[in-house]
Amino acid sequence: MFKKLMKGGQKKPSKSDSTDGYGPPANNANSTEAVIVPPPSGTIEPLPLFRDVPVSERQNLFIRKLQICCHTLDFTDTMKSVREKEIKRQALMELVEFIQSGSSKINEICQEEMIKMVSVNIFRCLPPAFHENTGQDAADPEEEEPCLEPAWPHLQLVYELLLRYVVSSDTDTKVAKRYIDHSFVLKLLDLFDSEDPREREYVKTILHRVYGKFMVHRPYIRKAINNIFYRFIYETERHSGITELLEILGSIINGFALPMKEEHKLFLVRALLPLHKPKPVSVYHQQLSYCISQFVEKDYKLADTVIRGLLKYWPVTNCQKEVLFLGELEEVLEATQAAEFQRCMVLLFRQIARCLNSPHFQMSIFTTLHFVIQLKPIGS
């Protein structure tokens, strides 16, 4: 990915367990010696390369390059500050390469300054969605054109630097958690509402790595994702990153230890099942269905809860949405045992009968082929 970055030249307000197979954190061998940092100037001037200065001066040069990258530039005008943009881009590329190479471990002061620089660049007001700008009714999320971030040539490098720092074996979580704290994580979660899919993909990867490496943040991350879902379900029905959040949760749920904690079961009932209610469910249904199936495969006793939840939120007039529900129900039934099936089979058969009598051709055929033939073995 970094090789691709080396070739590149080119306001929605912020709303502020398990064993996942991640190895133990590496020991921190960095010192916290003082570094003399000159005050930031009003202009951006190029600095020497890391390889052109003695090893003893690289920590200081690292911070000076971070200061250059703290300058925010106007990317809405491609002809404005062209020289400064290129100097900043080169500095970001050198910082990424420096962290990736692992040739010199950065001390705690450098880590603190690096997180400050990352925060200055990525934590910003997101541009308002089209319907918020114009006052028009919100369109189907699947049909909307994404709003691409004009500053992406720089933002991508900032995200890459943060990702390399988080995954580095030289990063000691005991030190890093002082700067990648709850406030940082919450602001990172706000960025899932970015309309730029490239940004959401980076945020997803970084948050997943943070969840794996910083065990102290795991309950907080799950709770914060919960709150995003609640706001989406019961208030706005508008959020750009529900799909990516569910992709992270699919991995998290897969790592839940057994017996499953009550907290996780409540999350299923209060957050995941109600996600079937919003109109744009088709956008993220595949990821939602995977999370639901993971719960049933982990604990087969949850099948009755899941089936009743699906029936509770079953669409009344939307046939396309019904087909999605039937497909998900089929996956759940494959992991359902006879005892759980018998608890909900009366309600289930009533709903299937309605589907069979549906005037929608695809609906009745789908129900016949996928359920009438398959339900007998489950109930027998």
Short mmCIF file of C-alpha atoms in Angstrom, two decimals:
data_model
loop_
_atom_site.label_atom_id
_atom_site.label_comp_id
_atom_site.label_asym_id
_atom_site.label_seq_id
_atom_site.Cartn_x
_atom_site.Cartn_y
_atom_site.Cartn_z
CA MET A 1 0.00 0.00 0.00
CA PHE A 2 2.85 2.40 0.87
CA LYS A 3 4.44 1.90 -2.56
CA LYS A 4 1.21 3.19 -4.08
CA LEU A 5 1.32 6.21 -1.79
CA MET A 6 4.86 7.03 -2.89
CA LYS A 7 3.60 7.42 -6.46
CA GLY A 8 0.74 9.80 -5.65
CA GLY A 9 1.18 13.50 -6.14
CA GLN A 10 -2.05 14.60 -6.13
CA LYS A 11 -18.93 20.47 7.03
CA LYS A 12 -21.18 17.64 8.88
CA PRO A 13 -20.35 18.47 12.57
CA SER A 14 -18.56 15.93 14.72
CA LYS A 15 -20.77 14.01 17.21
CA SER A 16 -18.64 13.51 19.64
CA ASP A 17 -13.44 -9.96 26.06
CA SER A 18 -12.65 -11.68 23.66
CA THR A 19 -9.38 -13.15 22.50
CA ASP A 20 -8.89 -11.89 18.97
CA GLY A 21 -5.65 -13.66 18.15
CA TYR A 22 -3.46 -10.63 18.68
CA GLY A 23 -0.01 -11.17 20.13
CA PRO A 24 1.23 -9.56 23.35
CA PRO A 25 2.55 -6.00 23.14
CA ALA A 26 6.25 -5.51 22.63
CA ASN A 27 8.41 -4.08 25.38
CA ASN A 28 9.13 -0.38 25.06
CA ALA A 29 12.77 0.32 24.59
CA ASN A 30 12.33 4.03 23.85
CA SER A 31 13.72 6.69 26.11
CA THR A 32 11.89 9.88 26.97
CA GLU A 33 14.84 12.22 26.70
CA ALA A 34 14.02 15.86 26.14
CA VAL A 35 13.97 17.14 22.59
CA ILE A 36 14.46 20.80 21.84
CA VAL A 37 11.67 21.83 19.50
CA PRO A 38 11.70 25.19 17.73
CA PRO A 39 8.38 27.07 17.67
CA PRO A 40 6.31 26.56 14.50
CA SER A 41 6.77 29.25 11.89
CA GLY A 42 4.17 30.78 9.64
CA THR A 43 5.75 29.34 6.47
CA ILE A 44 6.55 25.82 5.34
CA GLU A 45 10.13 25.15 4.33
CA PRO A 46 11.58 21.79 3.24
CA LEU A 47 13.71 19.89 5.76
CA PRO A 48 16.61 17.46 5.17
CA LEU A 49 15.96 13.75 4.72
CA PHE A 50 16.38 11.43 7.71
CA ARG A 51 19.25 9.65 6.02
CA ASP A 52 21.12 12.94 5.62
CA VAL A 53 21.33 13.71 9.35
CA PRO A 54 23.14 11.86 12.19
CA VAL A 55 21.14 9.29 14.13
CA SER A 56 21.34 11.49 17.25
CA GLU A 57 19.41 14.27 15.47
CA ARG A 58 16.62 12.18 13.92
CA GLN A 59 14.22 12.47 16.86
CA ASN A 60 14.43 16.26 16.65
CA LEU A 61 14.02 16.16 12.85
CA PHE A 62 11.02 13.85 13.30
CA ILE A 63 9.29 16.47 15.43
CA ARG A 64 10.16 19.28 13.03
CA LYS A 65 8.58 17.32 10.19
CA LEU A 66 5.50 16.75 12.35
CA GLN A 67 5.26 20.52 12.83
CA ILE A 68 5.25 21.04 9.07
CA CYS A 69 2.42 18.52 8.78
CA CYS A 70 0.36 20.39 11.39
CA HIS A 71 -0.21 23.19 8.88
CA THR A 72 -3.72 22.94 7.45
CA LEU A 73 -4.01 23.91 3.80
CA ASP A 74 -6.95 24.73 1.53
CA PHE A 75 -7.54 21.85 -0.90
CA THR A 76 -10.72 23.24 -2.40
CA ASP A 77 -8.52 25.37 -4.69
CA THR A 78 -5.98 23.19 -6.51
CA MET A 79 -3.92 26.24 -7.52
CA LYS A 80 -3.53 27.56 -3.99
CA SER A 81 -0.36 26.89 -1.88
CA VAL A 82 0.95 24.37 -4.42
CA ARG A 83 4.52 24.52 -3.09
CA GLU A 84 3.45 24.16 0.55
CA LYS A 85 1.20 21.21 -0.28
CA GLU A 86 4.05 19.37 -1.97
CA ILE A 87 6.44 20.05 0.95
CA LYS A 88 3.86 18.71 3.40
CA ARG A 89 3.16 15.67 1.23
CA GLN A 90 6.87 14.83 1.04
CA ALA A 91 7.21 15.25 4.82
CA LEU A 92 4.27 12.90 5.43
CA MET A 93 5.73 10.30 3.10
CA GLU A 94 9.08 10.46 4.92
CA LEU A 95 7.36 10.09 8.31
CA VAL A 96 5.45 7.03 7.11
CA GLU A 97 8.61 5.47 5.70
CA PHE A 98 10.52 6.25 8.91
CA ILE A 99 7.91 4.49 11.10
CA GLN A 100 7.53 1.60 8.67
CA SER A 101 11.27 0.94 8.45
CA GLY A 102 11.67 0.58 12.23
CA SER A 103 15.26 1.72 11.82
CA SER A 104 14.99 4.06 14.79
CA LYS A 105 12.53 3.81 17.66
CA ILE A 106 10.76 7.05 18.46
CA ASN A 107 10.64 8.24 22.06
CA GLU A 108 7.55 9.15 24.04
CA ILE A 109 7.74 12.85 23.24
CA CYS A 110 7.75 12.05 19.51
CA GLN A 111 4.77 9.74 19.98
CA GLU A 112 2.80 12.46 21.74
CA GLU A 113 3.60 15.00 19.02
CA MET A 114 2.72 12.50 16.30
CA ILE A 115 -0.75 11.86 17.74
CA LYS A 116 -1.25 15.63 18.03
CA MET A 117 -0.39 16.02 14.34
CA VAL A 118 -2.71 13.18 13.36
CA SER A 119 -5.51 14.74 15.40
CA VAL A 120 -5.04 18.17 13.78
CA ASN A 121 -5.42 16.63 10.33
CA ILE A 122 -8.12 13.97 10.62
CA PHE A 123 -10.40 15.33 13.35
CA ARG A 124 -12.31 18.00 11.48
CA CYS A 125 -15.82 19.05 10.52
CA LEU A 126 -17.11 16.68 7.87
CA PRO A 127 -18.89 18.31 4.91
CA PRO A 128 -22.69 18.18 5.14
CA ALA A 129 -24.55 15.60 3.09
CA PHE A 130 -26.23 16.76 -0.13
CA HIS A 131 -29.72 16.72 1.36
CA GLU A 132 -28.50 18.74 4.36
CA ASN A 133 -27.04 21.38 2.04
CA THR A 134 -30.08 21.73 -0.21
CA GLY A 135 -32.93 20.96 2.17
CA GLN A 136 -34.22 18.29 -0.21
CA ASP A 137 -35.53 14.97 1.02
CA ALA A 138 -32.82 12.40 1.61
CA ALA A 139 -32.36 10.10 -1.36
CA ASP A 140 -31.71 6.38 -1.30
CA PRO A 141 -28.18 5.93 0.16
CA GLU A 142 -27.44 3.33 -2.51
CA GLU A 143 -28.14 5.86 -5.26
CA GLU A 144 -26.23 8.82 -3.79
CA GLU A 145 -22.84 9.79 -5.16
CA PRO A 146 -20.22 9.80 -2.36
CA CYS A 147 -18.66 13.14 -1.49
CA LEU A 148 -14.91 12.63 -1.94
CA GLU A 149 -12.53 14.47 0.36
CA PRO A 150 -10.37 16.95 -1.65
CA ALA A 151 -7.55 16.72 0.91
CA TRP A 152 -7.30 12.94 0.50
CA PRO A 153 -3.71 12.95 -0.95
CA HIS A 154 -2.59 14.24 2.47
CA LEU A 155 -5.19 12.55 4.65
CA GLN A 156 -4.34 9.13 3.26
CA LEU A 157 -0.71 9.56 4.31
CA VAL A 158 -1.77 10.73 7.79
CA TYR A 159 -3.97 7.63 8.18
CA GLU A 160 -1.15 5.44 6.90
CA LEU A 161 1.20 6.93 9.50
CA LEU A 162 -1.31 6.25 12.29
CA LEU A 163 -1.89 2.71 11.05
CA ARG A 164 1.86 1.96 10.91
CA TYR A 165 2.25 3.32 14.43
CA VAL A 166 -0.60 1.22 15.84
CA VAL A 167 0.52 -2.06 14.24
CA SER A 168 4.24 -1.56 14.91
CA SER A 169 5.81 -4.10 17.25
CA ASP A 170 7.81 -1.20 18.71
CA THR A 171 4.64 0.53 19.94
CA ASP A 172 4.19 -0.12 23.65
CA THR A 173 0.49 -0.01 24.53
CA LYS A 174 1.28 1.22 28.06
CA VAL A 175 2.78 4.35 26.54
CA ALA A 176 0.53 4.67 23.48
CA LYS A 177 -2.72 4.48 25.47
CA ARG A 178 -1.85 7.83 27.05
CA TYR A 179 -2.37 9.46 23.67
CA ILE A 180 -4.73 6.99 21.94
CA ASP A 181 -7.21 7.44 24.78
CA HIS A 182 -11.00 7.32 25.02
CA SER A 183 -11.35 10.81 23.61
CA PHE A 184 -9.21 9.89 20.59
CA VAL A 185 -11.18 6.68 20.02
CA LEU A 186 -14.52 8.52 20.20
CA LYS A 187 -13.39 11.10 17.63
CA LEU A 188 -12.11 8.27 15.44
CA LEU A 189 -15.56 6.66 15.57
CA ASP A 190 -17.12 9.96 14.48
CA LEU A 191 -15.13 9.68 11.24
CA PHE A 192 -17.18 6.65 10.21
CA ASP A 193 -19.79 9.19 9.12
CA SER A 194 -17.45 10.46 6.40
CA GLU A 195 -18.99 10.16 2.94
CA ASP A 196 -15.63 9.24 1.43
CA PRO A 197 -15.47 5.40 1.30
CA ARG A 198 -11.66 5.54 1.17
CA GLU A 199 -11.56 7.30 4.52
CA ARG A 200 -14.08 4.93 6.12
CA GLU A 201 -11.98 1.95 5.00
CA TYR A 202 -8.88 3.35 6.70
CA VAL A 203 -10.81 4.22 9.87
CA LYS A 204 -12.25 0.69 9.94
CA THR A 205 -8.80 -0.91 9.65
CA ILE A 206 -7.27 1.36 12.30
CA LEU A 207 -10.12 0.94 14.80
CA HIS A 208 -10.00 -2.84 14.37
CA ARG A 209 -6.26 -2.79 15.10
CA VAL A 210 -6.79 -0.52 18.12
CA TYR A 211 -9.45 -2.93 19.42
CA GLY A 212 -7.05 -5.84 19.05
CA LYS A 213 -4.01 -4.16 20.60
CA PHE A 214 -5.51 -1.97 23.34
CA MET A 215 -7.55 -4.34 25.51
CA VAL A 216 -8.37 -1.49 27.90
CA HIS A 217 -10.41 0.18 25.12
CA ARG A 218 -12.52 -2.81 24.12
CA PRO A 219 -15.58 -2.27 26.38
CA TYR A 220 -15.54 1.45 25.56
CA ILE A 221 -15.42 0.83 21.80
CA ARG A 222 -18.33 -1.61 21.97
CA LYS A 223 -20.38 0.86 24.02
CA ALA A 224 -19.59 3.73 21.64
CA ILE A 225 -20.63 1.63 18.61
CA ASN A 226 -23.82 0.78 20.51
CA ASN A 227 -24.58 4.48 20.89
CA ILE A 228 -24.01 5.13 17.17
CA PHE A 229 -26.50 2.37 16.35
CA TYR A 230 -29.07 3.76 18.80
CA ARG A 231 -28.83 7.24 17.27
CA PHE A 232 -29.11 5.78 13.78
CA ILE A 233 -32.10 3.54 14.59
CA TYR A 234 -34.19 5.86 16.75
CA GLU A 235 -33.22 9.36 15.57
CA THR A 236 -31.57 9.94 12.21
CA GLU A 237 -31.62 6.78 10.03
CA ARG A 238 -28.68 8.51 8.37
CA HIS A 239 -25.08 7.34 8.81
CA SER A 240 -22.43 6.58 6.23
CA GLY A 241 -20.47 3.98 8.19
CA ILE A 242 -22.96 1.39 9.48
CA THR A 243 -21.60 -1.19 7.01
CA GLU A 244 -18.00 -0.72 8.15
CA LEU A 245 -18.96 -0.80 11.83
CA LEU A 246 -20.80 -4.09 11.30
CA GLU A 247 -17.76 -5.52 9.51
CA ILE A 248 -15.67 -4.78 12.61
CA LEU A 249 -18.33 -6.28 14.85
CA GLY A 250 -18.44 -9.45 12.77
CA SER A 251 -14.79 -10.04 13.66
CA ILE A 252 -15.34 -9.07 17.31
CA ILE A 253 -18.35 -11.38 17.74
CA ASN A 254 -16.40 -14.23 16.19
CA GLY A 255 -13.91 -13.89 19.05
CA PHE A 256 -16.44 -13.84 21.91
CA ALA A 257 -15.59 -16.41 24.56
CA LEU A 258 -18.16 -18.95 25.78
CA PRO A 259 -20.33 -18.90 27.80
CA MET A 260 -21.38 -15.61 26.24
CA LYS A 261 -21.61 -12.63 28.57
CA GLU A 262 -24.97 -11.07 29.29
CA GLU A 263 -23.62 -7.78 27.91
CA HIS A 264 -23.20 -9.36 24.48
CA LYS A 265 -26.69 -10.88 24.50
CA LEU A 266 -28.17 -7.48 25.37
CA PHE A 267 -26.23 -5.97 22.48
CA LEU A 268 -27.85 -8.49 20.15
CA VAL A 269 -31.37 -7.70 21.39
CA ARG A 270 -31.07 -3.93 21.83
CA ALA A 271 -28.84 -2.93 18.91
CA LEU A 272 -28.37 -5.60 16.22
CA LEU A 273 -31.94 -6.85 15.88
CA PRO A 274 -33.44 -3.31 15.80
CA LEU A 275 -31.04 -2.51 12.93
CA HIS A 276 -33.53 -4.42 10.75
CA LYS A 277 -36.00 -1.56 11.23
CA PRO A 278 -34.47 1.45 9.36
CA LYS A 279 -35.35 1.99 5.69
CA PRO A 280 -31.75 1.77 4.38
CA VAL A 281 -31.26 -1.75 5.84
CA SER A 282 -30.49 -3.12 2.37
CA VAL A 283 -27.23 -1.12 2.35
CA TYR A 284 -25.75 -3.02 5.30
CA HIS A 285 -27.95 -6.13 5.46
CA GLN A 286 -25.24 -8.57 4.35
CA GLN A 287 -22.94 -7.50 7.20
CA LEU A 288 -25.82 -7.42 9.69
CA SER A 289 -26.92 -10.92 8.71
CA TYR A 290 -23.38 -12.21 9.23
CA CYS A 291 -23.26 -10.73 12.76
CA ILE A 292 -26.63 -12.27 13.63
CA SER A 293 -25.56 -15.68 12.31
CA GLN A 294 -22.36 -15.49 14.36
CA PHE A 295 -24.42 -15.14 17.55
CA VAL A 296 -26.56 -18.19 16.74
CA GLU A 297 -23.53 -20.28 15.77
CA LYS A 298 -21.82 -19.28 19.03
CA ASP A 299 -24.86 -20.07 21.18
CA TYR A 300 -27.65 -22.09 19.53
CA LYS A 301 -30.03 -21.14 22.37
CA LEU A 302 -30.18 -17.62 20.92
CA ALA A 303 -32.00 -18.90 17.81
CA ASP A 304 -35.45 -18.40 19.35
CA THR A 305 -34.54 -14.80 20.35
CA VAL A 306 -33.20 -14.05 16.86
CA ILE A 307 -36.17 -15.54 14.98
CA ARG A 308 -38.68 -13.68 17.15
CA GLY A 309 -36.67 -10.49 16.61
CA LEU A 310 -36.77 -10.92 12.83
CA LEU A 311 -40.53 -11.52 12.94
CA LYS A 312 -40.97 -8.41 15.11
CA TYR A 313 -39.31 -6.17 12.50
CA TRP A 314 -40.68 -8.01 9.47
CA PRO A 315 -41.53 -5.54 6.66
CA VAL A 316 -45.20 -5.12 5.83
CA THR A 317 -45.23 -3.54 2.37
CA ASN A 318 -41.64 -3.79 1.08
CA CYS A 319 -41.26 -7.05 -0.88
CA GLN A 320 -37.56 -6.53 -1.65
CA LYS A 321 -36.87 -6.12 2.05
CA GLU A 322 -38.92 -9.27 2.76
CA VAL A 323 -36.68 -11.28 0.41
CA LEU A 324 -33.65 -10.09 2.43
CA PHE A 325 -35.32 -11.17 5.66
CA LEU A 326 -36.17 -14.58 4.22
CA GLY A 327 -32.57 -15.12 3.17
CA GLU A 328 -31.35 -14.22 6.65
CA LEU A 329 -34.00 -16.40 8.27
CA GLU A 330 -32.81 -19.32 6.17
CA GLU A 331 -29.23 -18.91 7.47
CA VAL A 332 -30.47 -18.74 11.07
CA LEU A 333 -32.61 -21.87 10.67
CA GLU A 334 -29.59 -23.82 9.46
CA ALA A 335 -28.02 -23.34 12.91
CA THR A 336 -31.30 -23.85 14.81
CA GLN A 337 -31.97 -27.01 16.79
CA ALA A 338 -35.37 -28.64 17.24
CA ALA A 339 -36.03 -27.39 20.78
CA GLU A 340 -35.50 -23.73 19.85
CA PHE A 341 -37.46 -24.17 16.64
CA GLN A 342 -40.50 -25.51 18.46
CA ARG A 343 -40.63 -22.45 20.72
CA CYS A 344 -41.21 -20.08 17.82
CA MET A 345 -42.59 -22.31 15.06
CA VAL A 346 -46.22 -21.15 15.36
CA LEU A 347 -45.25 -17.49 14.78
CA LEU A 348 -42.80 -18.55 12.08
CA PHE A 349 -45.31 -20.62 10.12
CA ARG A 350 -47.86 -17.80 10.25
CA GLN A 351 -45.35 -15.44 8.66
CA ILE A 352 -44.31 -17.99 6.03
CA ALA A 353 -48.00 -18.51 5.17
CA ARG A 354 -48.34 -14.77 4.57
CA CYS A 355 -45.31 -14.89 2.29
CA LEU A 356 -46.73 -17.82 0.35
CA ASN A 357 -49.92 -15.85 -0.23
CA SER A 358 -48.04 -12.72 -1.28
CA PRO A 359 -49.13 -11.22 -4.62
CA HIS A 360 -45.45 -10.61 -5.31
CA PHE A 361 -44.29 -13.45 -7.58
CA GLN A 362 -40.67 -13.49 -6.41
CA MET A 363 -41.83 -13.53 -2.81
CA SER A 364 -44.07 -16.60 -3.09
CA ILE A 365 -41.61 -18.60 -5.22
CA PHE A 366 -38.68 -17.80 -2.91
CA THR A 367 -40.66 -18.85 0.14
CA THR A 368 -41.77 -22.13 -1.44
CA LEU A 369 -38.30 -23.16 -2.61
CA HIS A 370 -36.38 -22.12 0.51
CA PHE A 371 -38.73 -22.95 3.38
CA VAL A 372 -41.56 -25.35 2.65
CA ILE A 373 -39.04 -27.99 1.56
CA GLN A 374 -36.46 -27.30 4.31
CA LEU A 375 -38.56 -26.79 7.42
CA LYS A 376 -39.72 -30.39 7.78
CA PRO A 377 -36.28 -31.78 8.78
CA ILE A 378 -35.88 -29.04 11.42
CA GLY A 379 -39.19 -29.69 13.09
CA SER A 380 -39.07 -33.48 12.88
#
